[in-house]
Amino acid sequence: IKKDDEENLLEGVEFKLFKEDGTEIIVKDEETGNAIPYLTNELGRLRIENLEWGNYYIEEYLPTSGYEKIDTKFSFTINRASFENGDTVYKAINEDTKEETAEIINHKKTGSATLTKYACDANGEETENILSGAVYELYTQAGELQGEYTTDEEGKIHVDNLQWGGYYFQEKQAPVGYSISDKKISFVVNNKTADFTQELTAYDKLESGEIKINKTIKASSIYSAHGNSTFIFKIVGIDENDIEQVTLYKTVTFTEQDMANVDAEGNITKSITISEIEPYKYEITEEENYRYELSEILPVTNAQKDGETGIINLLKADVKKGEISFKNEKTNNSLLTDTSLIVNSTQSEYYVIGIS
């Protein structure tokens, strides 16, 4: 009788039959000529009929899916004594232990799983960028904690020796700069999955950020005859590997209507806010302006200055928001208007437009 170590009867286990000298006994189907396999039935029993007197042994050839194969020989004898209590032999000798047994036990294979962690960009699009440093806890389906694991430099967690049953991974800590996922990564170990390593994938979304750039000028510098005062900022996003990933150009324009927003010191401030951006380090420079010169850079949040470059660094910031201020003084009052001297910047060229 074929069972597992939990007393479950095993159907469909295939054996091979041999004479004592090692000659395999093969019975063929009369119609097809194919060998008829020796299989255990639904009761886990292996029944072999029409055996002549002699010494024999059986060996397991192909176990039920999900179970470990047994390499032991089980020998038995058909002789006069075999018929004293009927015509069936119910026991065999385990050739490893030399013990007589009526049951052959198969052990369940244990399961294994590999989880690979990938990144999504700030828009939630899946990428092939692997993430190390993600901390996961492994639970049984009943909620019993099995262990805590961290993705390695290849973004992987590997677990093995898992008993049959349901499991799930739950993220405990996301890598720096990424949002923690609340998704449970579930899998099952059973007779269909214990023969291979289950490959699982998980994703964390890159945290989106926000930067704010303030521009301040004196209200007295706004003069209608000079047109609207326009300032152009070049914003370069640099990732953790010091590689430029994005370049933006943003403008701030002051008009006479902004005179209604003069502060107590006679200044007017307008702002550019860029939301839902990837949390890079942003280097911000001001394009050359005909009438104004940069007088001061004031870091506000997650910011610093380096000469005439303002820097907002969101890479390792706990709060993915940054703010910085630029102040300008008017130094040129020629008759050409500001509007006629706006400089439009591209990656490799400058264009002067609207010259009167």
PDB file of N, CA and C in Angstrom, residues 75-115:
ATOM      1  N   SER A  75      11.680  -6.508  -1.750  1.00  0.00           N
ATOM      2  CA  SER A  75      11.716  -7.878  -2.281  1.00  0.00           C
ATOM      3  C   SER A  75      10.636  -8.747  -1.642  1.00  0.00           C
ATOM      4  N   PHE A  76      10.214  -9.761  -2.383  1.00  0.00           N
ATOM      5  CA  PHE A  76       9.221 -10.711  -1.872  1.00  0.00           C
ATOM      6  C   PHE A  76       9.408 -12.041  -2.605  1.00  0.00           C
ATOM      7  N   THR A  77       8.792 -13.065  -2.065  1.00  0.00           N
ATOM      8  CA  THR A  77       8.941 -14.423  -2.609  1.00  0.00           C
ATOM      9  C   THR A  77       7.566 -15.040  -2.835  1.00  0.00           C
ATOM     10  N   ILE A  78       7.432 -15.694  -3.969  1.00  0.00           N
ATOM     11  CA  ILE A  78       6.227 -16.475  -4.252  1.00  0.00           C
ATOM     12  C   ILE A  78       6.631 -17.959  -4.176  1.00  0.00           C
ATOM     13  N   ASN A  79       6.055 -18.686  -3.161  1.00  0.00           N
ATOM     14  CA  ASN A  79       6.333 -20.119  -2.996  1.00  0.00           C
ATOM     15  C   ASN A  79       5.139 -20.767  -2.297  1.00  0.00           C
ATOM     16  N   ARG A  80       5.351 -22.006  -1.834  1.00  0.00           N
ATOM     17  CA  ARG A  80       4.260 -22.744  -1.191  1.00  0.00           C
ATOM     18  C   ARG A  80       3.704 -21.986   0.005  1.00  0.00           C
ATOM     19  N   ALA A  81       4.608 -21.377   0.792  1.00  0.00           N
ATOM     20  CA  ALA A  81       4.168 -20.677   1.998  1.00  0.00           C
ATOM     21  C   ALA A  81       3.288 -19.477   1.660  1.00  0.00           C
ATOM     22  N   SER A  82       3.461 -18.943   0.454  1.00  0.00           N
ATOM     23  CA  SER A  82       2.678 -17.767   0.075  1.00  0.00           C
ATOM     24  C   SER A  82       1.197 -18.072  -0.023  1.00  0.00           C
ATOM     25  N   PHE A  83       0.867 -19.354  -0.165  1.00  0.00           N
ATOM     26  CA  PHE A  83      -0.521 -19.732  -0.372  1.00  0.00           C
ATOM     27  C   PHE A  83      -1.182 -20.299   0.879  1.00  0.00           C
ATOM     28  N   GLU A  84      -0.489 -20.283   1.990  1.00  0.00           N
ATOM     29  CA  GLU A  84      -1.060 -20.848   3.218  1.00  0.00           C
ATOM     30  C   GLU A  84      -2.256 -20.046   3.697  1.00  0.00           C
ATOM     31  N   ASN A  85      -2.223 -18.712   3.456  1.00  0.00           N
ATOM     32  CA  ASN A  85      -3.348 -17.851   3.874  1.00  0.00           C
ATOM     33  C   ASN A  85      -3.990 -17.178   2.657  1.00  0.00           C
ATOM     34  N   GLY A  86      -4.140 -17.937   1.591  1.00  0.00           N
ATOM     35  CA  GLY A  86      -4.679 -17.363   0.367  1.00  0.00           C
ATOM     36  C   GLY A  86      -3.606 -17.380  -0.703  1.00  0.00           C
ATOM     37  N   ASP A  87      -3.828 -16.560  -1.738  1.00  0.00           N
ATOM     38  CA  ASP A  87      -2.870 -16.574  -2.835  1.00  0.00           C
ATOM     39  C   ASP A  87      -2.234 -15.201  -3.075  1.00  0.00           C
ATOM     40  N   THR A  88      -2.206 -14.346  -2.013  1.00  0.00           N
ATOM     41  CA  THR A  88      -1.687 -12.987  -2.176  1.00  0.00           C
ATOM     42  C   THR A  88      -0.604 -12.703  -1.146  1.00  0.00           C
ATOM     43  N   VAL A  89       0.485 -12.092  -1.601  1.00  0.00           N
ATOM     44  CA  VAL A  89       1.549 -11.626  -0.701  1.00  0.00           C
ATOM     45  C   VAL A  89       1.262 -10.167  -0.346  1.00  0.00           C
ATOM     46  N   TYR A  90       1.155  -9.891   0.945  1.00  0.00           N
ATOM     47  CA  TYR A  90       0.795  -8.552   1.393  1.00  0.00           C
ATOM     48  C   TYR A  90       1.988  -7.767   1.941  1.00  0.00           C
ATOM     49  N   LYS A  91       3.128  -8.394   2.066  1.00  0.00           N
ATOM     50  CA  LYS A  91       4.280  -7.712   2.641  1.00  0.00           C
ATOM     51  C   LYS A  91       5.515  -7.957   1.794  1.00  0.00           C
ATOM     52  N   ALA A  92       6.484  -7.029   1.920  1.00  0.00           N
ATOM     53  CA  ALA A  92       7.761  -7.155   1.222  1.00  0.00           C
ATOM     54  C   ALA A  92       8.872  -6.749   2.177  1.00  0.00           C
ATOM     55  N   ILE A  93      10.090  -7.106   1.800  1.00  0.00           N
ATOM     56  CA  ILE A  93      11.261  -6.786   2.620  1.00  0.00           C
ATOM     57  C   ILE A  93      11.926  -5.520   2.090  1.00  0.00           C
ATOM     58  N   ASN A  94      12.057  -4.548   2.964  1.00  0.00           N
ATOM     59  CA  ASN A  94      12.826  -3.346   2.623  1.00  0.00           C
ATOM     60  C   ASN A  94      14.298  -3.721   2.616  1.00  0.00           C
ATOM     61  N   GLU A  95      14.934  -3.677   1.456  1.00  0.00           N
ATOM     62  CA  GLU A  95      16.310  -4.147   1.321  1.00  0.00           C
ATOM     63  C   GLU A  95      17.325  -3.219   1.997  1.00  0.00           C
ATOM     64  N   ASP A  96      16.895  -2.002   2.345  1.00  0.00           N
ATOM     65  CA  ASP A  96      17.783  -1.094   3.079  1.00  0.00           C
ATOM     66  C   ASP A  96      17.778  -1.397   4.562  1.00  0.00           C
ATOM     67  N   THR A  97      16.573  -1.625   5.097  1.00  0.00           N
ATOM     68  CA  THR A  97      16.456  -1.852   6.550  1.00  0.00           C
ATOM     69  C   THR A  97      16.304  -3.329   6.902  1.00  0.00           C
ATOM     70  N   LYS A  98      16.019  -4.185   5.880  1.00  0.00           N
ATOM     71  CA  LYS A  98      15.755  -5.620   6.076  1.00  0.00           C
ATOM     72  C   LYS A  98      14.509  -5.859   6.916  1.00  0.00           C
ATOM     73  N   GLU A  99      13.648  -4.858   6.969  1.00  0.00           N
ATOM     74  CA  GLU A  99      12.402  -5.001   7.727  1.00  0.00           C
ATOM     75  C   GLU A  99      11.261  -5.339   6.771  1.00  0.00           C
ATOM     76  N   GLU A 100      10.331  -6.148   7.304  1.00  0.00           N
ATOM     77  CA  GLU A 100       9.160  -6.508   6.522  1.00  0.00           C
ATOM     78  C   GLU A 100       8.116  -5.402   6.658  1.00  0.00           C
ATOM     79  N   THR A 101       7.526  -5.024   5.556  1.00  0.00           N
ATOM     80  CA  THR A 101       6.551  -3.932   5.599  1.00  0.00           C
ATOM     81  C   THR A 101       5.412  -4.197   4.634  1.00  0.00           C
ATOM     82  N   ALA A 102       4.253  -3.693   4.992  1.00  0.00           N
ATOM     83  CA  ALA A 102       3.089  -3.779   4.111  1.00  0.00           C
ATOM     84  C   ALA A 102       2.790  -2.419   3.482  1.00  0.00           C
ATOM     85  N   GLU A 103       3.569  -1.403   3.873  1.00  0.00           N
ATOM     86  CA  GLU A 103       3.333  -0.057   3.370  1.00  0.00           C
ATOM     87  C   GLU A 103       4.645   0.560   2.894  1.00  0.00           C
ATOM     88  N   ILE A 104       4.559   1.341   1.859  1.00  0.00           N
ATOM     89  CA  ILE A 104       5.702   2.109   1.360  1.00  0.00           C
ATOM     90  C   ILE A 104       5.319   3.582   1.448  1.00  0.00           C
ATOM     91  N   ILE A 105       6.119   4.341   2.176  1.00  0.00           N
ATOM     92  CA  ILE A 105       5.785   5.742   2.475  1.00  0.00           C
ATOM     93  C   ILE A 105       6.584   6.688   1.576  1.00  0.00           C
ATOM     94  N   ASN A 106       5.862   7.618   0.958  1.00  0.00           N
ATOM     95  CA  ASN A 106       6.505   8.698   0.210  1.00  0.00           C
ATOM     96  C   ASN A 106       6.412  10.004   1.002  1.00  0.00           C
ATOM     97  N   HIS A 107       7.478  10.780   0.969  1.00  0.00           N
ATOM     98  CA  HIS A 107       7.474  12.074   1.635  1.00  0.00           C
ATOM     99  C   HIS A 107       7.174  13.171   0.622  1.00  0.00           C
ATOM    100  N   LYS A 108       6.392  14.141   1.080  1.00  0.00           N
ATOM    101  CA  LYS A 108       6.080  15.272   0.211  1.00  0.00           C
ATOM    102  C   LYS A 108       7.323  16.101  -0.047  1.00  0.00           C
ATOM    103  N   LYS A 109       7.460  16.547  -1.277  1.00  0.00           N
ATOM    104  CA  LYS A 109       8.514  17.510  -1.562  1.00  0.00           C
ATOM    105  C   LYS A 109       8.156  18.854  -0.933  1.00  0.00           C
ATOM    106  N   THR A 110       9.167  19.579  -0.472  1.00  0.00           N
ATOM    107  CA  THR A 110       8.924  20.933   0.012  1.00  0.00           C
ATOM    108  C   THR A 110       9.005  21.907  -1.158  1.00  0.00           C
ATOM    109  N   GLY A 111       8.378  23.060  -0.981  1.00  0.00           N
ATOM    110  CA  GLY A 111       8.321  24.039  -2.051  1.00  0.00           C
ATOM    111  C   GLY A 111       9.335  25.157  -1.884  1.00  0.00           C
ATOM    112  N   SER A 112       9.485  25.941  -2.932  1.00  0.00           N
ATOM    113  CA  SER A 112      10.384  27.087  -2.889  1.00  0.00           C
ATOM    114  C   SER A 112       9.806  28.194  -3.762  1.00  0.00           C
ATOM    115  N   ALA A 113      10.222  29.420  -3.479  1.00  0.00           N
ATOM    116  CA  ALA A 113       9.733  30.572  -4.237  1.00  0.00           C
ATOM    117  C   ALA A 113      10.812  31.643  -4.282  1.00  0.00           C
ATOM    118  N   THR A 114      10.851  32.360  -5.385  1.00  0.00           N
ATOM    119  CA  THR A 114      11.751  33.505  -5.539  1.00  0.00           C
ATOM    120  C   THR A 114      10.925  34.720  -5.908  1.00  0.00           C
ATOM    121  N   LEU A 115      11.058  35.762  -5.113  1.00  0.00           N
ATOM    122  CA  LEU A 115      10.381  37.021  -5.384  1.00  0.00           C
ATOM    123  C   LEU A 115      11.403  38.020  -5.917  1.00  0.00           C
TER     124      LEU A 115
END
